Amino acid sequence: MKNKLFLGMISLLAIVIVFSVLTNRTNDTVTTNTDIEIEGKISNQEDALAAFETLETNLQATNNEDVDLYVTTLVANAREDTKKEMQAFFDEYDLENTLLSFKVLKQEENRMLVETQQKTVNKGKNDYRDHIAEAHHTFVKENGRWVIEETNMTNTHFI
């Protein structure tokens, strides 16, 4: 009886270990140089931090209205068209964007889906409503760098 119980426990432990290795995902937290922690299903902390830094650069470029820096955070095939659109946007609006949270929803070797909370405050004279929005960013690894492929804004709450 003791042998069967022992073998059963060993088998269960083996299944748990195999499952952990195969999924290779943990609900984890990565500390950044800011007040924001990277949370979620993180399998590679270095890549999660790199995507976080890309988004931080993206938002800082937006705040500084630096279109050249902004487009470096995007996939190469979106840069030319986006540069024209963002320059017109920067000419029209003066906004301050703040990243409030960063959660990895899905992480693969060359692709990552991230959910963020972002606050946008109008600092200019043209009408633009202050808000907090949930954003889903798809990052891809391009030439060894994590860049933004797509962003979908959802759940916008005006403040």
PDB file of C-alpha atoms in Angstrom:
ATOM      1  CA  MET A   1       0.000   0.000   0.000  1.00  0.00           C
ATOM      2  CA  LYS A   2       2.829   2.398   0.905  1.00  0.00           C
ATOM      3  CA  ASN A   3       4.570   1.660  -2.404  1.00  0.00           C
ATOM      4  CA  LYS A   4       1.411   2.459  -4.405  1.00  0.00           C
ATOM      5  CA  LEU A   5       0.914   5.708  -2.494  1.00  0.00           C
ATOM      6  CA  PHE A   6       4.573   6.624  -2.957  1.00  0.00           C
ATOM      7  CA  LEU A   7       4.442   5.843  -6.695  1.00  0.00           C
ATOM      8  CA  GLY A   8       1.230   7.829  -7.036  1.00  0.00           C
ATOM      9  CA  MET A   9       2.793  10.851  -5.360  1.00  0.00           C
ATOM     10  CA  ILE A  10       5.912  10.580  -7.520  1.00  0.00           C
ATOM     11  CA  SER A  11       3.727  10.326 -10.641  1.00  0.00           C
ATOM     12  CA  LEU A  12       1.726  13.384  -9.607  1.00  0.00           C
ATOM     13  CA  LEU A  13       4.908  15.335  -8.911  1.00  0.00           C
ATOM     14  CA  ALA A  14       6.312  14.317 -12.309  1.00  0.00           C
ATOM     15  CA  ILE A  15       3.119  15.507 -14.044  1.00  0.00           C
ATOM     16  CA  VAL A  16       3.318  18.871 -12.264  1.00  0.00           C
ATOM     17  CA  ILE A  17       6.977  19.303 -13.213  1.00  0.00           C
ATOM     18  CA  VAL A  18       6.367  18.340 -16.859  1.00  0.00           C
ATOM     19  CA  PHE A  19       3.366  20.690 -17.058  1.00  0.00           C
ATOM     20  CA  SER A  20       5.425  23.537 -15.568  1.00  0.00           C
ATOM     21  CA  VAL A  21       8.263  22.988 -18.019  1.00  0.00           C
ATOM     22  CA  LEU A  22       5.963  22.676 -21.033  1.00  0.00           C
ATOM     23  CA  THR A  23       3.970  25.792 -20.277  1.00  0.00           C
ATOM     24  CA  ASN A  24       7.084  27.698 -19.178  1.00  0.00           C
ATOM     25  CA  ARG A  25       4.851  30.538 -18.028  1.00  0.00           C
ATOM     26  CA  THR A  26       4.461  31.997 -14.626  1.00  0.00           C
ATOM     27  CA  ASN A  27       2.412  34.768 -13.178  1.00  0.00           C
ATOM     28  CA  ASP A  28       5.370  36.882 -12.322  1.00  0.00           C
ATOM     29  CA  THR A  29       6.418  40.412 -11.594  1.00  0.00           C
ATOM     30  CA  VAL A  30       9.414  42.220 -13.031  1.00  0.00           C
ATOM     31  CA  THR A  31      10.705  45.363 -11.371  1.00  0.00           C
ATOM     32  CA  THR A  32      11.461  48.325 -13.619  1.00  0.00           C
ATOM     33  CA  ASN A  33      13.254  51.634 -13.084  1.00  0.00           C
ATOM     34  CA  THR A  34       9.842  53.282 -12.631  1.00  0.00           C
ATOM     35  CA  ASP A  35       7.012  52.868 -10.150  1.00  0.00           C
ATOM     36  CA  ILE A  36       5.360  50.404 -12.541  1.00  0.00           C
ATOM     37  CA  GLU A  37       5.921  46.677 -12.253  1.00  0.00           C
ATOM     38  CA  ILE A  38       5.581  44.350 -15.206  1.00  0.00           C
ATOM     39  CA  GLU A  39       3.023  41.707 -14.284  1.00  0.00           C
ATOM     40  CA  GLY A  40       1.367  38.750 -15.948  1.00  0.00           C
ATOM     41  CA  LYS A  41       2.324  35.590 -17.773  1.00  0.00           C
ATOM     42  CA  ILE A  42       6.030  36.183 -18.154  1.00  0.00           C
ATOM     43  CA  SER A  43       8.248  33.478 -19.585  1.00  0.00           C
ATOM     44  CA  ASN A  44      11.219  35.718 -20.403  1.00  0.00           C
ATOM     45  CA  GLN A  45      11.801  38.652 -18.063  1.00  0.00           C
ATOM     46  CA  GLU A  46      14.430  40.269 -20.292  1.00  0.00           C
ATOM     47  CA  ASP A  47      12.036  40.371 -23.268  1.00  0.00           C
ATOM     48  CA  ALA A  48       9.169  41.665 -21.116  1.00  0.00           C
ATOM     49  CA  LEU A  49      11.403  44.460 -19.834  1.00  0.00           C
ATOM     50  CA  ALA A  50      12.523  45.285 -23.389  1.00  0.00           C
ATOM     51  CA  ALA A  51       8.894  45.597 -24.557  1.00  0.00           C
ATOM     52  CA  PHE A  52       8.135  47.774 -21.515  1.00  0.00           C
ATOM     53  CA  GLU A  53      11.067  50.043 -22.374  1.00  0.00           C
ATOM     54  CA  THR A  54       9.850  50.301 -25.978  1.00  0.00           C
ATOM     55  CA  LEU A  55       6.450  51.473 -24.776  1.00  0.00           C
ATOM     56  CA  GLU A  56       8.019  53.924 -22.327  1.00  0.00           C
ATOM     57  CA  THR A  57      10.097  55.363 -25.202  1.00  0.00           C
ATOM     58  CA  ASN A  58       6.967  55.519 -27.372  1.00  0.00           C
ATOM     59  CA  LEU A  59       5.033  57.486 -24.749  1.00  0.00           C
ATOM     60  CA  GLN A  60       7.972  59.781 -23.988  1.00  0.00           C
ATOM     61  CA  ALA A  61       8.351  60.507 -27.720  1.00  0.00           C
ATOM     62  CA  THR A  62       4.643  61.320 -27.828  1.00  0.00           C
ATOM     63  CA  ASN A  63       4.939  63.664 -24.843  1.00  0.00           C
ATOM     64  CA  ASN A  64       7.936  65.390 -26.441  1.00  0.00           C
ATOM     65  CA  GLU A  65       6.259  65.390 -29.873  1.00  0.00           C
ATOM     66  CA  ASP A  66       9.375  63.715 -31.277  1.00  0.00           C
ATOM     67  CA  VAL A  67       8.039  61.980 -34.360  1.00  0.00           C
ATOM     68  CA  ASP A  68      11.429  60.558 -35.368  1.00  0.00           C
ATOM     69  CA  LEU A  69      11.878  58.803 -32.029  1.00  0.00           C
ATOM     70  CA  TYR A  70       8.223  57.754 -31.984  1.00  0.00           C
ATOM     71  CA  VAL A  71       8.442  55.815 -35.250  1.00  0.00           C
ATOM     72  CA  THR A  72      11.546  53.916 -34.094  1.00  0.00           C
ATOM     73  CA  THR A  73       9.263  52.132 -31.601  1.00  0.00           C
ATOM     74  CA  LEU A  74       7.075  50.769 -34.423  1.00  0.00           C
ATOM     75  CA  VAL A  75       7.455  47.948 -36.931  1.00  0.00           C
ATOM     76  CA  ALA A  76       9.433  49.100 -39.959  1.00  0.00           C
ATOM     77  CA  ASN A  77       6.587  48.780 -42.451  1.00  0.00           C
ATOM     78  CA  ALA A  78       4.417  51.244 -40.466  1.00  0.00           C
ATOM     79  CA  ARG A  79       6.959  54.002 -39.963  1.00  0.00           C
ATOM     80  CA  GLU A  80       6.572  56.101 -43.114  1.00  0.00           C
ATOM     81  CA  ASP A  81       2.773  56.429 -43.045  1.00  0.00           C
ATOM     82  CA  THR A  82       2.648  56.786 -39.276  1.00  0.00           C
ATOM     83  CA  LYS A  83       5.268  59.536 -39.314  1.00  0.00           C
ATOM     84  CA  LYS A  84       3.028  61.742 -41.479  1.00  0.00           C
ATOM     85  CA  GLU A  85      -0.051  61.033 -39.360  1.00  0.00           C
ATOM     86  CA  MET A  86       1.695  61.621 -36.058  1.00  0.00           C
ATOM     87  CA  GLN A  87       3.327  64.852 -37.195  1.00  0.00           C
ATOM     88  CA  ALA A  88      -0.129  66.230 -38.046  1.00  0.00           C
ATOM     89  CA  PHE A  89      -1.415  65.001 -34.672  1.00  0.00           C
ATOM     90  CA  PHE A  90       1.500  66.600 -32.803  1.00  0.00           C
ATOM     91  CA  ASP A  91       0.907  69.877 -34.662  1.00  0.00           C
ATOM     92  CA  GLU A  92      -2.734  69.835 -33.502  1.00  0.00           C
ATOM     93  CA  TYR A  93      -2.525  68.577 -29.907  1.00  0.00           C
ATOM     94  CA  ASP A  94      -0.305  68.921 -26.860  1.00  0.00           C
ATOM     95  CA  LEU A  95      -0.904  65.874 -24.655  1.00  0.00           C
ATOM     96  CA  GLU A  96       0.778  64.251 -21.696  1.00  0.00           C
ATOM     97  CA  ASN A  97       0.670  60.447 -21.605  1.00  0.00           C
ATOM     98  CA  THR A  98       1.426  58.380 -18.521  1.00  0.00           C
ATOM     99  CA  LEU A  99       1.738  54.620 -18.317  1.00  0.00           C
ATOM    100  CA  LEU A 100      -0.169  53.351 -15.271  1.00  0.00           C
ATOM    101  CA  SER A 101       0.157  49.567 -15.638  1.00  0.00           C
ATOM    102  CA  PHE A 102       1.778  46.923 -17.846  1.00  0.00           C
ATOM    103  CA  LYS A 103       0.554  43.323 -17.884  1.00  0.00           C
ATOM    104  CA  VAL A 104       1.854  40.579 -20.192  1.00  0.00           C
ATOM    105  CA  LEU A 105      -1.136  38.560 -21.423  1.00  0.00           C
ATOM    106  CA  LYS A 106       0.737  36.259 -23.794  1.00  0.00           C
ATOM    107  CA  GLN A 107       4.456  35.912 -24.419  1.00  0.00           C
ATOM    108  CA  GLU A 108       6.108  33.944 -27.187  1.00  0.00           C
ATOM    109  CA  GLU A 109       9.642  33.965 -28.511  1.00  0.00           C
ATOM    110  CA  ASN A 110       8.993  36.691 -31.109  1.00  0.00           C
ATOM    111  CA  ARG A 111       5.543  38.041 -30.177  1.00  0.00           C
ATOM    112  CA  MET A 112       3.973  39.475 -27.073  1.00  0.00           C
ATOM    113  CA  LEU A 113       0.486  40.722 -26.189  1.00  0.00           C
ATOM    114  CA  VAL A 114       0.402  43.318 -23.425  1.00  0.00           C
ATOM    115  CA  GLU A 115      -2.459  45.071 -21.655  1.00  0.00           C
ATOM    116  CA  THR A 116      -1.804  48.530 -20.249  1.00  0.00           C
ATOM    117  CA  GLN A 117      -3.624  51.336 -18.530  1.00  0.00           C
ATOM    118  CA  GLN A 118      -2.629  54.718 -19.921  1.00  0.00           C
ATOM    119  CA  LYS A 119      -3.630  58.192 -18.800  1.00  0.00           C
ATOM    120  CA  THR A 120      -3.808  61.047 -21.317  1.00  0.00           C
ATOM    121  CA  VAL A 121      -4.159  64.671 -20.222  1.00  0.00           C
ATOM    122  CA  ASN A 122      -4.671  67.612 -22.572  1.00  0.00           C
ATOM    123  CA  LYS A 123      -2.006  70.289 -22.037  1.00  0.00           C
ATOM    124  CA  GLY A 124      -2.913  72.347 -25.091  1.00  0.00           C
ATOM    125  CA  LYS A 125      -5.598  74.757 -26.253  1.00  0.00           C
ATOM    126  CA  ASN A 126      -7.427  72.485 -28.707  1.00  0.00           C
ATOM    127  CA  ASP A 127     -10.256  70.320 -27.395  1.00  0.00           C
ATOM    128  CA  TYR A 128      -9.171  66.842 -26.353  1.00  0.00           C
ATOM    129  CA  ARG A 129     -10.787  65.010 -23.455  1.00  0.00           C
ATOM    130  CA  ASP A 130      -8.598  63.739 -20.637  1.00  0.00           C
ATOM    131  CA  HIS A 131      -9.011  60.000 -20.149  1.00  0.00           C
ATOM    132  CA  ILE A 132      -7.667  56.720 -18.877  1.00  0.00           C
ATOM    133  CA  ALA A 133      -7.765  53.947 -21.453  1.00  0.00           C
ATOM    134  CA  GLU A 134      -6.984  50.288 -21.519  1.00  0.00           C
ATOM    135  CA  ALA A 135      -4.711  49.457 -24.438  1.00  0.00           C
ATOM    136  CA  HIS A 136      -3.732  46.134 -25.943  1.00  0.00           C
ATOM    137  CA  HIS A 137      -0.317  46.334 -27.584  1.00  0.00           C
ATOM    138  CA  THR A 138       1.085  43.638 -29.833  1.00  0.00           C
ATOM    139  CA  PHE A 139       4.875  43.661 -29.789  1.00  0.00           C
ATOM    140  CA  VAL A 140       7.036  41.721 -32.230  1.00  0.00           C
ATOM    141  CA  LYS A 141      10.748  41.136 -32.300  1.00  0.00           C
ATOM    142  CA  GLU A 142      12.181  42.789 -35.389  1.00  0.00           C
ATOM    143  CA  ASN A 143      15.938  42.755 -36.020  1.00  0.00           C
ATOM    144  CA  GLY A 144      16.492  41.751 -32.409  1.00  0.00           C
ATOM    145  CA  ARG A 145      14.387  44.622 -30.989  1.00  0.00           C
ATOM    146  CA  TRP A 146      10.887  44.586 -29.535  1.00  0.00           C
ATOM    147  CA  VAL A 147       8.693  47.029 -31.459  1.00  0.00           C
ATOM    148  CA  ILE A 148       4.983  47.797 -31.543  1.00  0.00           C
ATOM    149  CA  GLU A 149       3.060  46.118 -34.329  1.00  0.00           C
ATOM    150  CA  GLU A 150      -0.450  47.126 -33.303  1.00  0.00           C
ATOM    151  CA  THR A 151      -2.308  48.977 -30.563  1.00  0.00           C
ATOM    152  CA  ASN A 152      -6.018  48.776 -29.792  1.00  0.00           C
ATOM    153  CA  MET A 153      -7.479  51.206 -27.272  1.00  0.00           C
ATOM    154  CA  THR A 154     -10.434  49.940 -25.267  1.00  0.00           C
ATOM    155  CA  ASN A 155     -12.428  50.831 -22.163  1.00  0.00           C
ATOM    156  CA  THR A 156     -11.826  54.567 -22.272  1.00  0.00           C
ATOM    157  CA  HIS A 157     -12.929  56.407 -19.133  1.00  0.00           C
ATOM    158  CA  PHE A 158     -13.079  60.191 -19.414  1.00  0.00           C
ATOM    159  CA  ILE A 159     -11.740  62.098 -16.410  1.00  0.00           C
TER     160      ILE A 159
END
